[in-house]
Tab-separated table of C-alpha atoms and ligand atoms in Angstrom:
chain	number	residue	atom	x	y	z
F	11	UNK	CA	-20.126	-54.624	-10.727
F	12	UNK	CA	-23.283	-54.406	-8.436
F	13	UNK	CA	-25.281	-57.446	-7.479
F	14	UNK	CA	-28.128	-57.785	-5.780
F	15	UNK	CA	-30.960	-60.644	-4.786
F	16	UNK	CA	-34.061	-60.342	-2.657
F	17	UNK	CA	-35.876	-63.075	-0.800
F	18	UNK	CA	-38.668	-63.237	0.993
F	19	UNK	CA	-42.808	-63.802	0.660
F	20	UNK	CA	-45.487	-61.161	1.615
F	21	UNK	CA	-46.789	-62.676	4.707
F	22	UNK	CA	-43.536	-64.708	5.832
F	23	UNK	CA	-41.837	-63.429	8.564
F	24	UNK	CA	-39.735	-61.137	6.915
F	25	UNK	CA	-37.686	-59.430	3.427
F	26	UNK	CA	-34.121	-60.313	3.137
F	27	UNK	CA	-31.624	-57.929	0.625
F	28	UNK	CA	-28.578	-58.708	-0.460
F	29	UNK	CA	-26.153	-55.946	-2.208
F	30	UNK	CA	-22.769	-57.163	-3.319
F	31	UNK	CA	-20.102	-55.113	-4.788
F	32	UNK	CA	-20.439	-51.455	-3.050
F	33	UNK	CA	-17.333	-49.796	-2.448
F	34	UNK	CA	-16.589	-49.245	1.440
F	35	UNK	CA	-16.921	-45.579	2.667
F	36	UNK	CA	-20.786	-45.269	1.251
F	37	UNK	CA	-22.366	-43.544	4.481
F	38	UNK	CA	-25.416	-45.847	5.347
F	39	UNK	CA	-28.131	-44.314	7.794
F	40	UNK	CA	-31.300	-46.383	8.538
F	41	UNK	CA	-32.896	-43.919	9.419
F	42	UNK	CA	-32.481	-42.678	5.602
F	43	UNK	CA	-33.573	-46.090	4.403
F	44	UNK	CA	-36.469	-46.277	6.611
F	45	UNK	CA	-37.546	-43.085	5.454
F	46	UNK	CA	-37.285	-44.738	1.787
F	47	UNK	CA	-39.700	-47.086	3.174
F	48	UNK	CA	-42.214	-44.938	4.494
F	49	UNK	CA	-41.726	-43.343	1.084
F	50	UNK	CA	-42.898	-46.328	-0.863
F	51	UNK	CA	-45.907	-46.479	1.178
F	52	UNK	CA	-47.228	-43.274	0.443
F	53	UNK	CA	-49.855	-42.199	-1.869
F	54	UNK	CA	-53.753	-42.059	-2.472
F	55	UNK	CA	-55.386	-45.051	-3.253
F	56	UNK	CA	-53.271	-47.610	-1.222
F	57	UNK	CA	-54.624	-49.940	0.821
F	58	UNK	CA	-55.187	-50.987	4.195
F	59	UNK	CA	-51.966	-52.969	5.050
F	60	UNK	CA	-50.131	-49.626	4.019
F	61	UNK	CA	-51.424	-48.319	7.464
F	62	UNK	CA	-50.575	-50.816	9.843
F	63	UNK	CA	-47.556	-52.511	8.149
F	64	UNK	CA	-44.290	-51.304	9.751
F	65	UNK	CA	-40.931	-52.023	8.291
F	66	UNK	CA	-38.807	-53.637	10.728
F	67	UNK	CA	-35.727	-52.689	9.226
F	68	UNK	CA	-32.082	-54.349	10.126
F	69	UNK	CA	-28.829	-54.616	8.623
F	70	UNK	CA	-27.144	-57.916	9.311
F	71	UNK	CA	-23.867	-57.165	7.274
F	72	UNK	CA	-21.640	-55.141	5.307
F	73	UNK	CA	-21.731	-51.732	7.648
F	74	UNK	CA	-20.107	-50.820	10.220
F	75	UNK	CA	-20.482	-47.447	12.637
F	76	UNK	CA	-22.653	-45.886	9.743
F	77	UNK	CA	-19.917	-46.880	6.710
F	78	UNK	CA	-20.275	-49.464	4.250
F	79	UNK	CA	-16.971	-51.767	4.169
F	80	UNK	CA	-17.141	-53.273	1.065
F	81	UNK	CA	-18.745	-56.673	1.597
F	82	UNK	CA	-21.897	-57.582	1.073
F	83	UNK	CA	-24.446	-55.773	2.637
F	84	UNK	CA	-27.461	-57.648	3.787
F	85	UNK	CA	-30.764	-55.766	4.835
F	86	UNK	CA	-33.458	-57.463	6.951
F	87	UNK	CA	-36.996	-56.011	6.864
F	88	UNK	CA	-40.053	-57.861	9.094
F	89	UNK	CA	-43.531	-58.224	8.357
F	90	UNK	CA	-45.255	-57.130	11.072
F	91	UNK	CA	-48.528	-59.513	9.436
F	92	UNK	CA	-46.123	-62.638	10.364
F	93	UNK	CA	-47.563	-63.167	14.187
F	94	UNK	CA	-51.171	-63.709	11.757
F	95	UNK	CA	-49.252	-66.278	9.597
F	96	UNK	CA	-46.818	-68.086	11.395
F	97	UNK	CA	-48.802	-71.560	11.323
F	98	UNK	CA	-49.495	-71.035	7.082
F	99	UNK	CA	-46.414	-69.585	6.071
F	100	UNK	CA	-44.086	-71.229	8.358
F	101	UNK	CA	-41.113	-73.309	6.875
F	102	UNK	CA	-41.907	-75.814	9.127
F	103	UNK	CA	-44.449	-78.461	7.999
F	104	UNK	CA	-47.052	-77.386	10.680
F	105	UNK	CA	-50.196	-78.515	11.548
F	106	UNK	CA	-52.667	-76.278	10.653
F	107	UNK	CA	-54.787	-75.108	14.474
F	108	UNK	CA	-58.220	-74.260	14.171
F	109	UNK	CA	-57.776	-70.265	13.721
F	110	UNK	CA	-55.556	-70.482	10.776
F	111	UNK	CA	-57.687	-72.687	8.947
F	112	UNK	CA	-59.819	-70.091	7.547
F	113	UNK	CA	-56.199	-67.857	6.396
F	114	UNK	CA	-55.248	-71.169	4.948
F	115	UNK	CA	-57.967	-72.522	2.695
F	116	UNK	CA	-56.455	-73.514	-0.507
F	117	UNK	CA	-56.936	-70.244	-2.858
F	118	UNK	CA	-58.392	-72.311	-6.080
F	119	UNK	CA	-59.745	-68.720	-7.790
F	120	UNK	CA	-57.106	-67.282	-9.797
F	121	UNK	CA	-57.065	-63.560	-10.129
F	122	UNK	CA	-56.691	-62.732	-13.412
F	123	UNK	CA	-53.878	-60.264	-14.734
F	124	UNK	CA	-51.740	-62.304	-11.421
F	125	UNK	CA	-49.421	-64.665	-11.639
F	126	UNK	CA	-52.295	-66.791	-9.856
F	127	UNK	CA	-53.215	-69.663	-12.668
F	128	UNK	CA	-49.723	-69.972	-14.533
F	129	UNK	CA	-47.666	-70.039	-11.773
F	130	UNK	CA	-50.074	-72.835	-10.197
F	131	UNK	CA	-49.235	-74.617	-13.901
F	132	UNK	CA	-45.492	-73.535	-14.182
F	133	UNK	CA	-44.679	-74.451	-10.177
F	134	UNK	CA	-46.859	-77.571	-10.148
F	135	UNK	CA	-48.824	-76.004	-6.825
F	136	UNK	CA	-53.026	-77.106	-7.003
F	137	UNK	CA	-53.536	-73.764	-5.246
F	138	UNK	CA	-52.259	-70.218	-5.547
F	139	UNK	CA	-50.988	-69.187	-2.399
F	140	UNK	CA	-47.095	-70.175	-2.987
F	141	UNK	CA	-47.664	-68.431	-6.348
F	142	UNK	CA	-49.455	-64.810	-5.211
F	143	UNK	CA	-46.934	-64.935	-1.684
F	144	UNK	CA	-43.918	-64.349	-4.059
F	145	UNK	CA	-45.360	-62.481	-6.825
F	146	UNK	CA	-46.734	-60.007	-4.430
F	147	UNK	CA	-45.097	-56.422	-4.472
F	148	UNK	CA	-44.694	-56.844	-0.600
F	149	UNK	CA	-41.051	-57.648	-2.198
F	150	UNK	CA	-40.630	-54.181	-3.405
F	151	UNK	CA	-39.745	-52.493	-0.303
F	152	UNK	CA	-36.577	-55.053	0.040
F	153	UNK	CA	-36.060	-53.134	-3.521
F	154	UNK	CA	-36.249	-49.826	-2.338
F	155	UNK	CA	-33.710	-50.489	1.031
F	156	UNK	CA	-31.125	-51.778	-1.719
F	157	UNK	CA	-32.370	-48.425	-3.741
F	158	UNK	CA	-31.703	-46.377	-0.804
F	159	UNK	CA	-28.413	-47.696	-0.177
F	160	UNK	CA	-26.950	-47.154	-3.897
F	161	UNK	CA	-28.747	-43.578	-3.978
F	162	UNK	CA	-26.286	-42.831	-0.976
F	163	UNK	CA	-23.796	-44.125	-2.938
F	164	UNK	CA	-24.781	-41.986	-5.734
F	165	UNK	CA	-24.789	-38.874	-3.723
F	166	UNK	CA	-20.917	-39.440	-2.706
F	167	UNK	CA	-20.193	-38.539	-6.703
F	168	UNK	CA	-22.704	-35.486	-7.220
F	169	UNK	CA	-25.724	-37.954	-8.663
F	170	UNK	CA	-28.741	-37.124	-7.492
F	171	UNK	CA	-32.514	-38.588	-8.668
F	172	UNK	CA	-35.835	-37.936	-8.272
F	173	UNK	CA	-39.334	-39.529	-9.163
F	174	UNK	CA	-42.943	-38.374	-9.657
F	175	UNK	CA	-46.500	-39.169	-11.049
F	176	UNK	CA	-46.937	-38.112	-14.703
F	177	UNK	CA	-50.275	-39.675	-15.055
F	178	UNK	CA	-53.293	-41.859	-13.363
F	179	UNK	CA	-55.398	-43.639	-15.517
F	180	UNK	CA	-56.147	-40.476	-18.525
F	181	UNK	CA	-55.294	-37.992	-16.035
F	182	UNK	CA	-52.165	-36.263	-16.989
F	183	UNK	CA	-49.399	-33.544	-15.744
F	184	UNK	CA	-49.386	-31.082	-18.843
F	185	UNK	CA	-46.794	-31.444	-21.740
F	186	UNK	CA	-44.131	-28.777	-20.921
F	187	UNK	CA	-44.855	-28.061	-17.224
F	188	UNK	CA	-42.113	-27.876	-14.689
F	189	UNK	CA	-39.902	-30.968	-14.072
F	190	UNK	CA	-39.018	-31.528	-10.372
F	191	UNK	CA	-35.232	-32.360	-9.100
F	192	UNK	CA	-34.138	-33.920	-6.043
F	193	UNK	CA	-34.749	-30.859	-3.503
F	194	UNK	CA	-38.631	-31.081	-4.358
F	195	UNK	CA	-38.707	-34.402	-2.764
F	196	UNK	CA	-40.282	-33.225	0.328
F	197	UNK	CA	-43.133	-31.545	-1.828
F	198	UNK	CA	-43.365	-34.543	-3.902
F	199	UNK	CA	-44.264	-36.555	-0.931
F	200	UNK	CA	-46.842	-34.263	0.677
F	201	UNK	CA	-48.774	-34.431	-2.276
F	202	UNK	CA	-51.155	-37.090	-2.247
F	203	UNK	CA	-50.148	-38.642	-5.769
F	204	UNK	CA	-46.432	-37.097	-5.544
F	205	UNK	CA	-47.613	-35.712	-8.469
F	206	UNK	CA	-45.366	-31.973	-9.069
F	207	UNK	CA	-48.546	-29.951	-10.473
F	208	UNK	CA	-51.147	-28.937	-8.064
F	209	UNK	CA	-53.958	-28.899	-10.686
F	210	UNK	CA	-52.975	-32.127	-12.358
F	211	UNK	CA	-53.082	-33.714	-8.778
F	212	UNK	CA	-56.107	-32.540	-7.687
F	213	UNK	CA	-57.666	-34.154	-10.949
F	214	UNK	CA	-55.826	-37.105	-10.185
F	215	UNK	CA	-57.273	-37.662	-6.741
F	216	UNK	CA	-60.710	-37.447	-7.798
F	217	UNK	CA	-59.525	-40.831	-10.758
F	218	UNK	CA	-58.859	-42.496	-7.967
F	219	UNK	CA	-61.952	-41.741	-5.774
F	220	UNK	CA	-63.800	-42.195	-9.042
F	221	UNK	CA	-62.287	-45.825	-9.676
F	222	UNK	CA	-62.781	-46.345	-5.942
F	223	UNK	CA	-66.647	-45.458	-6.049
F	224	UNK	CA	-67.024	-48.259	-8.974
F	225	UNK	CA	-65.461	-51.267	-7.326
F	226	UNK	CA	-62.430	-50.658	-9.917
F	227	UNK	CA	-58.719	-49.764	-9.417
F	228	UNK	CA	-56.661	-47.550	-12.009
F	229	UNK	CA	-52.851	-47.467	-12.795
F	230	UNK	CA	-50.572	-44.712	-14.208
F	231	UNK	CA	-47.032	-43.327	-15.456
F	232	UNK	CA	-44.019	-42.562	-13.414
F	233	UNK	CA	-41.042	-40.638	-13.959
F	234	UNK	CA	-37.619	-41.302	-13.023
F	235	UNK	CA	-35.072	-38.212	-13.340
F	236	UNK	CA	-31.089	-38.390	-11.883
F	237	UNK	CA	-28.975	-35.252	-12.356
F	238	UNK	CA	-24.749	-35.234	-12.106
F	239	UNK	CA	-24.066	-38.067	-14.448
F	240	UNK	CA	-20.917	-38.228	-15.944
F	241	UNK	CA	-21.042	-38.542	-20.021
F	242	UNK	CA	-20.650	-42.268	-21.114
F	243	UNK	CA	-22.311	-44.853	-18.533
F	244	UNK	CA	-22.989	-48.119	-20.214
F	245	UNK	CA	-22.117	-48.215	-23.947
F	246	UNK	CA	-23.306	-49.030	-27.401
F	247	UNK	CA	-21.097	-52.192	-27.952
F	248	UNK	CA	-23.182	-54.838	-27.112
F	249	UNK	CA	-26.599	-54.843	-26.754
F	250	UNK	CA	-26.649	-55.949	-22.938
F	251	UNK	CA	-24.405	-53.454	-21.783
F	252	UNK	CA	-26.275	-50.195	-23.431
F	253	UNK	CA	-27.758	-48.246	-20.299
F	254	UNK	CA	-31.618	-48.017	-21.867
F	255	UNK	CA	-31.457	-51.950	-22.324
F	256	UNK	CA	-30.145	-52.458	-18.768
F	257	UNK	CA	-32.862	-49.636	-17.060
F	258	UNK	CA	-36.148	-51.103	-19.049
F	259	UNK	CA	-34.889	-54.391	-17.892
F	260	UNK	CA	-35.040	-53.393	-14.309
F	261	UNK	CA	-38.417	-50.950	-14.595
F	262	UNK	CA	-39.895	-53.804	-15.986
F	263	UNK	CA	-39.110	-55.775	-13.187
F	264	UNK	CA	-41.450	-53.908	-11.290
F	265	UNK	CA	-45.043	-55.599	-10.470
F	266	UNK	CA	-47.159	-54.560	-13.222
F	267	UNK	CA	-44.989	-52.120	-15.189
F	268	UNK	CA	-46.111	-52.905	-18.457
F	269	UNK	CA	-44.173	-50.008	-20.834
F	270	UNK	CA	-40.722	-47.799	-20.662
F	271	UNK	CA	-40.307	-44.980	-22.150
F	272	UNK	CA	-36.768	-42.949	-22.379
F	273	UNK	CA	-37.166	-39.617	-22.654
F	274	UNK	CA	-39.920	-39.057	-25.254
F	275	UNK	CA	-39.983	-42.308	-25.931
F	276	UNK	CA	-42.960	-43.201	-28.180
F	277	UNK	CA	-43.759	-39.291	-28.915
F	278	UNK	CA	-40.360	-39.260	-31.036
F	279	UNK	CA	-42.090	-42.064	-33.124
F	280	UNK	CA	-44.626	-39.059	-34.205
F	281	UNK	CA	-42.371	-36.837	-34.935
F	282	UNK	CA	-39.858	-36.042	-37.851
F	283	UNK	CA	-35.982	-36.930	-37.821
F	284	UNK	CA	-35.364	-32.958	-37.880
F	285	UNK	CA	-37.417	-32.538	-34.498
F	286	UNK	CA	-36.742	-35.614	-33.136
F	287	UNK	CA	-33.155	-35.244	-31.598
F	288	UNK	CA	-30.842	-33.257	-29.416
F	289	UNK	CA	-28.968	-30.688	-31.570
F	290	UNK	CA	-25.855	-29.699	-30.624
F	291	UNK	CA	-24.173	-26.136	-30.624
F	292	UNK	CA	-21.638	-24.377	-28.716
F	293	UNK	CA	-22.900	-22.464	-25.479
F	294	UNK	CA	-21.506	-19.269	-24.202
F	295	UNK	CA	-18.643	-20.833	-22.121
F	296	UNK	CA	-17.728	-22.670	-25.652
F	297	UNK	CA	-18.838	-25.576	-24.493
F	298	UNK	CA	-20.655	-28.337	-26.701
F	299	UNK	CA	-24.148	-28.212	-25.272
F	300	UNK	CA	-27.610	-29.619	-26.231
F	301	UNK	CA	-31.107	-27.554	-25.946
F	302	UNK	CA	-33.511	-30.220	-25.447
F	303	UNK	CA	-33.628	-33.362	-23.853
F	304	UNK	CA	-35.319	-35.490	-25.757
F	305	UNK	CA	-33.766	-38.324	-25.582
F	306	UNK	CA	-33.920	-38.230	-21.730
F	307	UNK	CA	-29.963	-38.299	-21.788
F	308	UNK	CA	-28.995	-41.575	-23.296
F	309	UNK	CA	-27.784	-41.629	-27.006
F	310	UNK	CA	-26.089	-44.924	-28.479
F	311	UNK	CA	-27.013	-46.865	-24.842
F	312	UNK	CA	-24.787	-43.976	-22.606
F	313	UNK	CA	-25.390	-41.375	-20.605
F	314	UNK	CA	-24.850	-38.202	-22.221
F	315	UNK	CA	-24.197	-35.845	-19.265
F	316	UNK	CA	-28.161	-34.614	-20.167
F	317	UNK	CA	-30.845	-35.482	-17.148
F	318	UNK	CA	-31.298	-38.985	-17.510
F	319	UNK	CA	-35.493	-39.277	-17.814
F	320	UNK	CA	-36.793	-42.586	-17.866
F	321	UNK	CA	-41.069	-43.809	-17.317
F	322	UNK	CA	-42.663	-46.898	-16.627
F	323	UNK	CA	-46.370	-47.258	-16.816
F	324	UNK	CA	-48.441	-49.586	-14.517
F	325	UNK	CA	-51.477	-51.337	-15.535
F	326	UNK	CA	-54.364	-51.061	-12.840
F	327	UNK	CA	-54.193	-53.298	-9.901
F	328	UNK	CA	-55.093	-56.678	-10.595
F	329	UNK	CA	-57.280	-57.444	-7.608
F	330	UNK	CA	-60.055	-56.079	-8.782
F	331	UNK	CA	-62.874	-55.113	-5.558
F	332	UNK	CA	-65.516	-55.672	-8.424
F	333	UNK	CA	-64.161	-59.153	-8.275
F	334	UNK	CA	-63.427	-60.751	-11.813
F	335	UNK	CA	-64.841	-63.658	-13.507
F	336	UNK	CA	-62.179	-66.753	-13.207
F	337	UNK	CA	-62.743	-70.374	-12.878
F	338	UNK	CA	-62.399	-72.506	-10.049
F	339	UNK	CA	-59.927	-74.925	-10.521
F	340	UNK	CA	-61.021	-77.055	-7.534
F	341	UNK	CA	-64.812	-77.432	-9.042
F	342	UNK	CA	-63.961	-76.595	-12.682
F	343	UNK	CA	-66.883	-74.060	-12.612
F	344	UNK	CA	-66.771	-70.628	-13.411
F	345	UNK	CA	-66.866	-68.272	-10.554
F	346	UNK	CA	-65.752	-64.459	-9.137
F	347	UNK	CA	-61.917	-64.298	-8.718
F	348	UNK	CA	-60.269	-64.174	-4.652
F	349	UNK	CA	-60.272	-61.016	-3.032
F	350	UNK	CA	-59.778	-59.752	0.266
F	351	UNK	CA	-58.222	-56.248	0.102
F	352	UNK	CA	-56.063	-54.265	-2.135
F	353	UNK	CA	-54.514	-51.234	-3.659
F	354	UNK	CA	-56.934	-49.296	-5.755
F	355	UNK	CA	-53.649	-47.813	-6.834
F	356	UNK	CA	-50.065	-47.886	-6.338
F	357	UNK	CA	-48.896	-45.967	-8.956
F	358	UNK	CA	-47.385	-43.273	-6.440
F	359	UNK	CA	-45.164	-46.137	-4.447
F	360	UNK	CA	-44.188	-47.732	-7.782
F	361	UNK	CA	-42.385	-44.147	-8.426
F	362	UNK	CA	-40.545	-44.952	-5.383
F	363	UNK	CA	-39.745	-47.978	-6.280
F	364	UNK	CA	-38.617	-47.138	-10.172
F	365	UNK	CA	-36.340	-44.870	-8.598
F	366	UNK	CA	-34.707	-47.081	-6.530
F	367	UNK	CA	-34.675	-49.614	-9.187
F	368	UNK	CA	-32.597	-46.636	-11.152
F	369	UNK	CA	-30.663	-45.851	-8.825
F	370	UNK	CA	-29.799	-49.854	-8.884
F	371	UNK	CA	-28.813	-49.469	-12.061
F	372	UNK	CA	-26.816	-46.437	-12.164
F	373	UNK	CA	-24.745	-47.541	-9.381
F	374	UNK	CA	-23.605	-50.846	-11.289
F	375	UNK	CA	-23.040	-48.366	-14.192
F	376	UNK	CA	-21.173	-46.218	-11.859
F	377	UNK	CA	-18.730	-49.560	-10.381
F	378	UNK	CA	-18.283	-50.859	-13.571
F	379	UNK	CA	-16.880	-47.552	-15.689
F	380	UNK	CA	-14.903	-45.968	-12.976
F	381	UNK	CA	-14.314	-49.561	-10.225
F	382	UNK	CA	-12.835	-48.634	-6.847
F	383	UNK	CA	-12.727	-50.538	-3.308
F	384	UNK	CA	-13.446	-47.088	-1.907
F	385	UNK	CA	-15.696	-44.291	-2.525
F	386	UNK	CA	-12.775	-42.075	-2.441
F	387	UNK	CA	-11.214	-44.139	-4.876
F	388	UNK	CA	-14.440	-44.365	-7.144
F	389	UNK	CA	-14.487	-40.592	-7.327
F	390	UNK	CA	-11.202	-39.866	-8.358
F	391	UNK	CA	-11.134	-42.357	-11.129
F	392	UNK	CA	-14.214	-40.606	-12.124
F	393	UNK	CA	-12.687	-36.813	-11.691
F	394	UNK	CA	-9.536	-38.034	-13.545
F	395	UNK	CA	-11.769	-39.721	-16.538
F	396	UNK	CA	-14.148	-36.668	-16.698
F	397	UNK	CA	-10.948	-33.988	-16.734
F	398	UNK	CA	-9.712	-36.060	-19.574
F	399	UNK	CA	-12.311	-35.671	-22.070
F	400	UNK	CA	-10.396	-32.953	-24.414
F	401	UNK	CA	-12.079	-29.666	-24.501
F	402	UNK	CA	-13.014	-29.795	-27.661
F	403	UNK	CA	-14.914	-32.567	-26.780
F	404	UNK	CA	-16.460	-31.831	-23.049
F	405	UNK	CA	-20.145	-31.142	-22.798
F	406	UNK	CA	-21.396	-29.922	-20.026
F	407	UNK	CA	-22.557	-32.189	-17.115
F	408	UNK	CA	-26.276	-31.320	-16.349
F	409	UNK	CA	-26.754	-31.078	-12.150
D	518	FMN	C1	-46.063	-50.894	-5.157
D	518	FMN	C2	-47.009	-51.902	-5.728
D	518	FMN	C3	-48.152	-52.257	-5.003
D	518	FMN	C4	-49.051	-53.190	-5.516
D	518	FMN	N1	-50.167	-53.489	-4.804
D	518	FMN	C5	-51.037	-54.386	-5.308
D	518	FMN	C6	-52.238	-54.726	-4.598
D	518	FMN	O1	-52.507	-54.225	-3.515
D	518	FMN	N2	-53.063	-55.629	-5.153
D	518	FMN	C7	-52.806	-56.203	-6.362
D	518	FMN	O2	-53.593	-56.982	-6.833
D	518	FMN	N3	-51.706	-55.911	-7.055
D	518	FMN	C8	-50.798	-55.033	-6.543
D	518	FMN	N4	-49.669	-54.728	-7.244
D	518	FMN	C9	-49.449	-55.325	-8.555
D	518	FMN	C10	-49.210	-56.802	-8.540
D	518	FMN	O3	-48.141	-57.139	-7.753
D	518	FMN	C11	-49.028	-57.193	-9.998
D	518	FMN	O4	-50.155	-56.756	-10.705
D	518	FMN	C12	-48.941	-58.657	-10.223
D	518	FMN	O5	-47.668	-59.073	-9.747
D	518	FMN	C13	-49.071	-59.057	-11.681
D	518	FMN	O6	-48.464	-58.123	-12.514
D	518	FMN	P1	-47.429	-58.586	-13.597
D	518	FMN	O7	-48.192	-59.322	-14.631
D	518	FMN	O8	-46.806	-57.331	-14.121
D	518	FMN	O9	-46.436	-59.398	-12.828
D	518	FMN	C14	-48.782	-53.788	-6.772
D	518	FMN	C15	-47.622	-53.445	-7.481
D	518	FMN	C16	-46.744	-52.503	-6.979
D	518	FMN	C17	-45.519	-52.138	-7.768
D	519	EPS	C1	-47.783	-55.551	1.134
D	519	EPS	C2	-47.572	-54.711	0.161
D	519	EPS	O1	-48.288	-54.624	-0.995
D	519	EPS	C3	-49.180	-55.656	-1.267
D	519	EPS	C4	-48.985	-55.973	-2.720
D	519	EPS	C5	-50.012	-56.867	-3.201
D	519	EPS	C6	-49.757	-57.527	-4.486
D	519	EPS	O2	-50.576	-58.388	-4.889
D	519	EPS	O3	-48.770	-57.206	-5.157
D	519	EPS	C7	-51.199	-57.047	-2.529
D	519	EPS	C8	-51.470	-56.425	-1.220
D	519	EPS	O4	-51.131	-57.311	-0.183
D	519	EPS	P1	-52.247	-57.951	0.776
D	519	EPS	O5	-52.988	-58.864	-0.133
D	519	EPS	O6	-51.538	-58.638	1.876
D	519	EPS	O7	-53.032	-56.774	1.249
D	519	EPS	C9	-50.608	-55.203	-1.013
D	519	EPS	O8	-50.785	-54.729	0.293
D	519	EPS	C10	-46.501	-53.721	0.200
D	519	EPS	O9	-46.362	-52.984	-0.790
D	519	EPS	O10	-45.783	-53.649	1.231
């Protein structure tokens, strides 16, 4: 089993990550996970921070010389906006000096569509910093350093993902085109949506300048795809352990991921039972093999040995420039919600971050069905199980 916390506010000095229960022998490279983290702050539409933030990036425990060694492994990555904060955020009671007064007033304007107003209620805080400082995505990139870590992990047993943009706001990547897999992650970045058709992107970019131009922001769909699983991750016996349950849980984990889709998701609600599923036949190596994926590779809550293909959808960023009516809750009058800067969209980075929120997931999938202290270990209890599915039986594993 794979644990894992995060802790840490967006303008505190830094993002702690704790991953507990990875086999020793995963090869760990920061240099891998800080080009995760430049990875999650790609895309068109982000905002200013995304520029000058850099992702101090340090791991405290649990590797050694490169090689994980099977305790837990603990990730450090700074805020480089702490030297601005260090009076307001600090976990000191401090006095507040002159120039941090103004960073500090008490933020009584809830933004709507945050966690702003209800966590002020919930928390029992008369202003919304402490709520926004937590609730901020800032937290993500601890995410994707844990992501990057299991995707090594991954790797070590032939699983390998991949994410892109399938839509901004009513801009979509056409039904049927190409899908990408893990070697097109290079292209995927360069494009300014990491978006996989050149004519959907373009179209996409001018969304965003389009929401942009009108004080507005827009959100979008993202696609998560991992090829080389083995047949039967997670399971239908209880409803906690099926694999769907367990990745919508953690997609919708994500800041403002409002839907998950597997596979077709709500499009097999429109169609009929007889063109709604994965037939089976025998192939030409007389093999049991499917023809479509549909069902994004999970039937019954496991992994079929199919491309696993699961989307999230993200609503359009909250802090709206075209500031929102709100009420005060210092004055009780109605007013125009807080904002300073923002995202116009993120939908690009939250791809990065689905993925590593899959890759999460698979990996505890992965430690759970086939255990092992070791990666060595791991992959021949996974060898042996796969060679042990009768013939009659084996389907083939889609790479
Ligand atoms: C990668 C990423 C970046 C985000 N950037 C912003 C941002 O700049 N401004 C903003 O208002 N919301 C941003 N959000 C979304 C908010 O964090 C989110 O809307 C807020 O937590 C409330 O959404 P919820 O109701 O789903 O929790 C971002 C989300 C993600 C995943
Ligand atoms: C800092 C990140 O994203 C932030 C997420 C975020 C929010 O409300 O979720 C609001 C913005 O923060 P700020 O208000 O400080 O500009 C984004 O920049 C990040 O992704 O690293």
């Amino acid at each position: 089993m794979l644990r894992w916390l995060t802790a840490g506010e967006s303008h505190g000095p830094e993002l702690i990550a704790v991953l507990e229960g990875l086999p020793a022998g995963v090869p760990v490279s920061l240099d891998e996970i800080r080009a995760d983290l430049a990875r999650r702050k790609l895309g068109y539409g982000r905002g200013s921070r995304m520029r000058f933030e850099q992702d101090e990036l340090n791991i405290s425990g649990g590797v050694v010389q490169g090689v994980s060694i099977g305790g837990p492994l603990a990730i450090r990555i700074g805020n480089t906006e702490w030297p601005k904060w260090t009076e307001v955020m600090s976990a000191e009671k401090t006095e507040l000096s002159e120039k941090s007064r103004g960073r500090g007033a008490p933020l009584t304007r809830p933004r709507p569509g945050h966690a702003d107003l209800t966590g002020m209620q919930k928390y029992g805080f008369a202003e919304a910093r402490p709520v926004l400082e937590r609730a901020s995505a800032r937290e993500t990139a601890a995410r994707v350093a844990l992501g990057a870590v299991a995707r090594a992990f991954l790797a070590e047993l032939g699983i390998t993902l991949v994410s892109h943009t399938v839509s901004i706001g009513d801009v979509e990547v056409p039904v049927g085109a190409s899908l990408p897999r893990p070697t097109d992650v290079d292209a995927l970045d360069a494009d300014p949506l990491r978006c996989f058709d050149a004519p959907t992107s373009a179209r996409m970019v001018a969304e965003v300048d389009d929401a942009k131009k009108t004080g507005d922001t827009i959100g979008g769909i993202v696609e998560v795809l991992a090829y080389g699983l083995p047949p039967g991750l997670g399971s239908y016996v209880h409803w906690d352990r099926r694999l769907d349950s367990r990745l919508a849980g953690a997609l919708m984990g994500i800041q403002a991921i409002k839907g998950v889709e597997v596979g077709d998701g709500f499009e097999t609600t429109r169609r009929r039972g007889s063109v709604a599923h994965d037939e089976l036949h025998i192939n030409e190596d007389g093999r049991i093999a499917r023809d479509t994926g549909r069902a994004g590779g999970i039937e019954g809550g496991m992994t079929t040995g199919q491309v696993l293909r699961v989307r999230a959808g993200m609503k359009p960023i909250a802090t709206v420039p075209h500031a929102l009516p709100t009420v005060d809750t210092e004055t009780g009058e109605e007013t125009k919600a807080h904002h300073q800067r923002s995202d116009v969209s993120a939908v690009p980075a939250a791809g990065v971050v689905a993925e590593a929120m899959v890759a999460l997931v698979l990996a505890d999938a992965v430690t759970e069905k086939f255990g092992g202290d070791s990666v060595p270990e791991t992959r021949r209890n996974l060898e042996s199980y796969v060679a042990a599915i009768p013939e009659r039986l084996a389907t083939v594993i889609e790479s």
